[in-house]
Coordinates of C-alpha atoms and ligand atoms in Angstrom, one line a residue:
M15 CA -1.0 5.2 -14.7
K16 CA -3.3 8.2 -15.4
H17 CA -7.0 7.1 -16.3
D18 CA -8.8 8.7 -19.1
I19 CA -11.7 8.6 -16.8
Y20 CA -14.5 9.3 -18.8
S21 CA -13.2 5.9 -21.4
T22 CA -15.7 3.5 -21.6
E23 CA -13.1 0.9 -22.1
G24 CA -12.9 -2.2 -19.2
L25 CA -15.6 0.1 -17.3
Y26 CA -16.7 -1.9 -13.7
K27 CA -14.3 -5.0 -15.1
I28 CA -13.3 -7.2 -12.1
V29 CA -9.4 -6.7 -11.8
E30 CA -9.7 -9.3 -8.4
K31 CA -11.7 -10.9 -6.9
T32 CA -10.3 -13.0 -3.8
D33 CA -13.0 -15.3 -1.5
I34 CA -12.1 -14.0 2.9
S35 CA -15.1 -16.8 3.8
S36 CA -16.9 -18.7 2.4
T37 CA -19.9 -16.2 2.1
I38 CA -18.1 -13.2 1.8
S39 CA -15.6 -12.3 -1.3
R40 CA -13.8 -8.6 -2.1
H41 CA -14.3 -7.1 -5.9
V42 CA -11.5 -5.0 -6.6
I43 CA -13.4 -3.2 -9.6
Y44 CA -12.1 -1.0 -12.8
A45 CA -14.5 2.2 -12.2
P46 CA -12.2 5.4 -12.0
L47 CA -14.8 8.5 -12.0
I48 CA -16.2 6.6 -9.0
A49 CA -12.6 6.0 -7.5
A50 CA -11.9 9.4 -8.2
K51 CA -15.3 11.3 -5.9
A52 CA -14.9 8.5 -3.1
K53 CA -15.0 9.9 0.3
A54 CA -15.7 7.3 3.6
G55 CA -19.2 6.2 3.7
H56 CA -20.3 6.7 0.5
F57 CA -21.7 3.6 -1.4
V58 CA -22.6 2.1 -4.8
I59 CA -25.5 0.2 -6.0
L60 CA -24.4 -2.3 -8.6
R61 CA -26.2 -5.0 -11.5
A62 CA -24.4 -8.0 -11.7
K63 CA -26.7 -8.1 -15.1
E64 CA -28.3 -5.7 -17.3
G65 CA -32.1 -5.7 -16.0
G66 CA -31.0 -7.5 -12.8
E67 CA -31.5 -6.8 -9.2
R68 CA -30.1 -3.1 -7.8
I69 CA -27.2 -4.2 -5.0
P70 CA -26.3 -1.2 -2.8
V71 CA -22.9 -2.3 -1.1
T72 CA -20.2 -0.2 0.8
L73 CA -17.2 1.4 -1.0
V74 CA -14.1 -0.4 1.5
D75 CA -11.5 1.1 -0.5
W76 CA -10.8 2.9 -3.5
S77 CA -7.1 4.0 -5.8
P78 CA -8.3 7.5 -7.5
E79 CA -4.5 5.8 -9.4
N80 CA -5.8 2.6 -10.2
G81 CA -8.5 3.6 -11.2
T82 CA -10.1 0.9 -8.8
I83 CA -12.8 0.5 -6.1
T84 CA -13.5 -2.5 -3.6
V85 CA -16.3 -4.0 -2.4
I86 CA -16.6 -6.8 0.1
I87 CA -19.5 -9.3 -0.4
Q88 CA -21.6 -11.2 1.8
A89 CA -23.3 -13.6 0.2
I90 CA -26.8 -14.2 1.6
G91 CA -29.6 -14.0 -1.2
K92 CA -30.2 -14.4 -5.1
S93 CA -28.0 -11.6 -5.7
T94 CA -25.9 -11.5 -3.8
V95 CA -24.9 -15.2 -4.2
Q96 CA -25.0 -14.9 -8.5
I97 CA -22.0 -11.7 -7.9
N98 CA -20.2 -13.6 -5.5
S99 CA -19.7 -16.8 -8.3
F100 CA -18.7 -13.7 -10.5
K101 CA -14.3 -14.2 -11.4
T102 CA -11.6 -11.7 -12.1
G103 CA -12.2 -10.7 -15.4
D104 CA -15.8 -10.9 -15.5
S105 CA -17.8 -7.2 -15.2
F106 CA -21.0 -6.2 -13.9
S107 CA -23.2 -4.8 -16.2
D108 CA -23.8 -1.3 -14.2
V109 CA -22.4 0.5 -11.1
A110 CA -23.6 3.9 -9.9
G111 CA -21.9 6.2 -7.3
P112 CA -20.3 7.9 -5.0
L113 CA -23.8 7.3 -3.4
G114 CA -25.1 8.9 -0.1
T115 CA -23.5 11.6 2.3
P116 CA -20.0 11.2 2.8
V117 CA -19.1 10.8 7.6
E118 CA -17.8 14.1 8.6
I119 CA -14.5 13.5 9.6
K120 CA -13.2 15.6 13.1
K121 CA -11.5 15.1 15.5
W122 CA -13.4 13.5 18.5
G123 CA -10.9 12.5 20.6
T124 CA -11.6 8.2 20.9
V125 CA -13.5 7.0 18.5
M126 CA -15.0 3.5 18.8
G127 CA -16.0 1.4 15.8
V128 CA -18.1 -1.0 16.3
G129 CA -18.8 -3.7 13.6
G130 CA -20.6 -7.1 13.3
G131 CA -20.0 -9.4 10.1
V132 CA -19.6 -7.9 6.7
G133 CA -20.4 -4.7 8.5
I134 CA -16.6 -4.6 9.8
A135 CA -16.1 -4.1 6.7
E136 CA -17.5 -0.7 6.3
L137 CA -16.7 -0.1 9.4
Y138 CA -13.2 0.1 8.2
P139 CA -13.1 2.8 5.7
I140 CA -14.6 5.4 9.1
A141 CA -12.6 4.1 11.3
K142 CA -9.2 5.1 8.8
A143 CA -10.4 8.6 8.5
Y144 CA -10.5 8.9 11.9
R145 CA -7.7 7.8 12.3
E146 CA -5.8 9.7 9.6
A147 CA -7.4 12.9 11.2
G148 CA -5.5 12.3 14.9
N149 CA -8.5 10.9 16.5
R150 CA -7.5 7.5 18.6
I151 CA -9.6 4.2 17.8
I152 CA -11.0 2.1 19.8
S153 CA -12.1 -1.2 17.3
V154 CA -15.3 -3.6 18.9
L155 CA -15.5 -6.8 15.9
G156 CA -18.2 -9.1 16.3
A157 CA -19.4 -12.5 14.2
R158 CA -20.9 -15.1 15.2
N159 CA -18.1 -17.4 14.8
K160 CA -14.7 -17.6 13.0
D161 CA -15.4 -18.3 9.6
L162 CA -17.1 -15.0 9.9
L163 CA -14.4 -12.8 11.0
I164 CA -13.4 -10.6 8.3
L165 CA -10.0 -7.5 8.4
E166 CA -9.5 -8.2 12.0
K167 CA -5.6 -7.8 10.3
E168 CA -6.6 -4.4 8.1
M169 CA -8.9 -3.2 11.3
E170 CA -5.3 -4.0 13.8
S171 CA -3.3 -2.1 11.2
I172 CA -5.4 1.7 12.1
S173 CA -6.6 1.2 15.1
D174 CA -4.9 1.6 19.2
K175 CA -7.0 -1.2 20.2
V176 CA -9.4 -4.0 19.1
I177 CA -11.3 -6.7 20.6
V178 CA -13.2 -9.0 18.7
T179 CA -16.0 -10.9 20.3
T180 CA -17.4 -14.3 18.8
D181 CA -21.0 -15.3 19.3
D182 CA -19.4 -19.5 20.0
G183 CA -16.1 -18.4 21.8
S184 CA -14.5 -19.4 18.0
A185 CA -12.3 -16.0 17.9
G186 CA -11.3 -13.3 21.2
K187 CA -14.4 -13.2 23.5
K188 CA -17.3 -15.8 23.9
G189 CA -20.1 -13.2 23.8
L190 CA -21.2 -10.7 22.1
V191 CA -19.9 -6.5 20.8
T192 CA -22.4 -4.9 23.6
D193 CA -20.7 -7.0 26.2
A194 CA -17.3 -6.1 25.4
M195 CA -18.5 -2.2 25.0
K196 CA -20.1 -2.8 28.7
E197 CA -16.1 -4.2 30.0
L198 CA -14.9 -0.7 28.8
Y199 CA -17.5 1.6 29.5
A200 CA -17.2 -0.1 33.2
A201 CA -13.2 0.0 33.2
G202 CA -13.5 3.9 32.8
E203 CA -12.7 4.3 29.4
K204 CA -14.0 7.2 28.4
I205 CA -15.1 7.1 24.4
D206 CA -15.9 10.4 22.7
A207 CA -17.6 9.1 19.7
I208 CA -18.9 5.8 18.9
F209 CA -19.7 4.5 14.7
T210 CA -21.5 1.3 14.7
I211 CA -22.3 -1.2 11.6
G212 CA -23.9 -4.5 11.4
P213 CA -27.3 -6.3 11.6
I214 CA -30.1 -3.9 13.2
P215 CA -30.7 -5.7 16.5
M216 CA -26.5 -5.2 17.1
M217 CA -26.6 -1.7 16.3
K218 CA -29.8 -0.9 17.9
F219 CA -28.3 -2.8 21.1
V220 CA -24.8 -0.7 20.7
A221 CA -27.6 2.4 20.6
L222 CA -29.1 1.2 23.6
T223 CA -25.7 0.9 25.6
S224 CA -23.9 4.1 24.6
L225 CA -27.2 6.2 26.0
P226 CA -26.9 5.9 29.5
H227 CA -23.2 7.2 29.1
K228 CA -24.6 9.6 26.5
T229 CA -21.9 8.8 24.3
P230 CA -22.9 10.5 20.1
T231 CA -23.6 7.1 18.3
F232 CA -24.1 6.9 14.9
A233 CA -25.3 3.7 13.1
S234 CA -25.0 3.0 8.8
L235 CA -28.7 2.0 8.6
N236 CA -29.7 -0.5 5.5
P237 CA -33.2 -0.7 4.2
V238 CA -34.1 -2.0 0.6
M239 CA -33.3 0.5 -1.2
L240 CA -33.8 1.0 -5.1
D241 CA -33.2 4.2 -7.1
G242 CA -30.6 5.1 -4.2
T243 CA -31.2 8.8 -5.2
G244 CA -34.1 10.2 -3.2
M245 CA -37.1 9.4 -5.9
C246 CA -38.4 6.1 -4.8
G247 CA -38.7 6.4 -0.8
G248 CA -38.1 2.7 -0.9
C249 CA -35.3 3.7 1.9
R250 CA -37.4 5.5 4.0
V251 CA -36.2 5.8 8.0
E252 CA -37.5 7.7 10.9
I253 CA -35.5 9.4 12.6
G254 CA -36.3 11.6 16.1
G255 CA -39.6 11.3 14.9
K256 CA -39.2 12.5 11.2
P257 CA -38.9 10.0 8.0
K258 CA -35.6 10.2 6.4
F259 CA -34.1 8.7 3.5
A260 CA -31.4 6.4 4.1
C261 CA -30.0 7.5 0.6
V262 CA -29.9 10.2 0.0
D263 CA -30.0 11.4 3.9
G264 CA -27.6 9.3 5.4
P265 CA -27.0 6.3 5.1
M266 CA -25.2 7.0 9.0
F267 CA -27.5 8.6 11.2
D268 CA -27.6 9.5 14.8
A269 CA -28.5 6.5 17.1
H270 CA -29.9 7.6 19.7
Q271 CA -32.8 9.1 17.5
T272 CA -33.5 5.9 14.8
N273 CA -36.3 4.2 15.5
F274 CA -35.0 0.3 14.9
D275 CA -37.9 -1.3 15.3
Q276 CA -39.2 0.2 12.1
L277 CA -36.4 -0.4 9.5
M278 CA -36.6 -4.3 11.0
K279 CA -40.3 -4.9 10.4
R280 CA -40.1 -2.6 6.7
T281 CA -36.6 -4.9 6.1
A282 CA -38.8 -8.0 6.8
A283 CA -41.6 -7.1 4.7
Y284 CA -40.2 -9.1 1.6
R285 CA -38.4 -12.0 3.0
E286 CA -40.7 -14.5 1.7
H287 CA -40.9 -12.9 -2.0
E288 CA -36.5 -13.0 -1.3
K289 CA -36.4 -16.5 0.1
Q290 CA -38.1 -17.5 -3.2
S291 CA -36.2 -16.2 -5.2
L292 CA -33.0 -17.7 -3.6
E293 CA -34.6 -20.5 -4.6
N294 CA -35.3 -20.4 -7.5
Y295 CA -31.7 -19.4 -9.5
Q296 CA -29.8 -21.9 -6.8
K297 CA -32.4 -24.5 -8.9
D298 CA -31.6 -23.1 -12.1
H299 CA -27.6 -23.3 -11.5
Q300 CA -27.6 -26.2 -10.4
C301 CA -29.5 -27.6 -13.2
R302 CA -27.6 -25.3 -15.7
I303 CA -24.2 -27.0 -14.0
G304 CA -25.8 -30.4 -14.7
L305 CA -26.1 -30.3 -18.7
H306 CA -21.8 -29.1 -19.1
Ligands
FAD2 C1 -26.5 1.4 2.0 C2 -26.2 0.4 2.2 C3 -24.6 -0.3 2.6 C4 -24.9 -1.9 2.6 N1 -23.6 -2.2 2.0 C5 -23.2 -4.1 1.8 C6 -22.1 -4.2 1.9 O1 -21.0 -3.8 1.4 N2 -21.2 -6.0 2.0 C7 -22.5 -6.4 1.5 O2 -22.5 -7.6 1.8 N3 -24.2 -6.1 1.9 C8 -24.3 -4.6 1.9 N4 -25.6 -4.1 1.8 C9 -26.7 -5.6 2.2 C10 -26.8 -5.9 0.2 O3 -27.3 -4.9 -0.2 C11 -27.8 -7.0 1.1 O4 -26.9 -7.6 1.8 C12 -28.1 -7.4 -0.7 O5 -29.5 -6.4 -1.5 C13 -28.8 -8.1 -0.7 O6 -29.4 -8.7 -2.1 P1 -29.7 -10.7 -2.3 O7 -31.1 -9.9 -3.8 O8 -28.4 -11.1 -2.5 O9 -30.6 -11.2 -0.8 P2 -32.2 -11.0 -0.9 O10 -32.7 -12.2 -0.5 O11 -32.5 -10.3 -1.6 O12 -32.6 -9.8 0.4 C14 -31.7 -10.5 1.8 C15 -31.8 -9.1 2.7 O13 -30.6 -8.6 2.1 C16 -31.9 -6.9 2.2 N5 -31.6 -6.5 0.7 C17 -32.4 -6.9 0.0 N6 -32.0 -6.1 -0.7 C18 -31.5 -5.5 -0.6 C19 -31.9 -4.2 -1.5 N7 -31.5 -3.1 -2.5 N8 -31.5 -2.9 -0.8 C20 -31.2 -3.0 0.5 N9 -30.6 -4.1 1.4 C21 -31.6 -5.3 0.5 C22 -32.9 -7.4 3.3 O14 -32.1 -7.1 3.7 C23 -33.0 -8.9 2.9 O15 -33.6 -9.3 3.9 C24 -25.7 -2.4 2.2 C25 -27.0 -1.9 2.5 C26 -27.3 -0.6 2.0 C27 -28.4 -0.6 2.4
FES3 S1 -33.8 4.2 -2.8 FE1 -35.2 4.9 -3.5 S2 -35.1 6.7 -2.3 FE2 -33.7 5.8 -1.5

């Protein structure tokens, strides 16, 4: 079906929403202009309601034919809880994108993707694009437990080898993604490049594990973003001792050059405010449910 990409009819409507774990949902959204331009590594900034918080999320999939984009969102705070309560047929007030610099897709040889938690969803389009470019793909997927492990089948379909680790051993091997990386290196596996997406401490330790082996390693950074266009400076990160804006220069950067400790400090700065905001939302939400 051909879409008038400039028509506003049905724009940002959720054409399909599915829960893939207790806190993680997949949203297929009608956004033909974005779908027509999307590339692996791009993200969008969406708002649930007019005047609401601007939430950056990675494009997991897109279909120019159907005019849709797919995002996978973990509910961790006020806005993501609100977004994941949406149902098929609901609409976002706006979705801006595609944003960021897409990942350069080339032939490395063997590419290892290391994804943690919802980061596995963000890794999927990158691993898929590298596979399509003729690379051999090893995927190392980590989660706290079986319930938080997502897209295992999808990752299997685009990988030559998949290793799963969970903190509690409820799926795959008990341990951390870095344990699996160390085993692969010890077994003599030749790895030509690593892409990692997940919690900041995980990405820091992935970089530290690959550093002695001199494997080029890239991490998708997730600082707090506001405008997503390089104007506000909110997403400043330090790469090789120099400031960069993750929203326009990234979000993918050389992990061996990244100051992860500074990134952790900056993202933790708003934690108390975010906790309060979620508590207020949940209180308000419960009161409304009680009225019906
Ligand atoms: C480039 C990029 C891609 C991302 N892709 C995904 C994705 O595909 N799926 C997914 O579930 N999450 C993704 N995130 C994280 C997601 O944006 C945050 O989880 C979300 O903004 C949290 O908002 P909240 O109100 O629910 O939680 P809050 O309680 O406001 O915040 C919880 C935590 O989320 C982070 N956060 C809060 N506000 C922002 C913001 N404006 N920008 C970035 N981080 C913020 C902070 O670390 C904060 O401590 C991505 C972030 C970035 C920067
Ligand atoms: S989000 Fe404002 S400069 Fe990047």
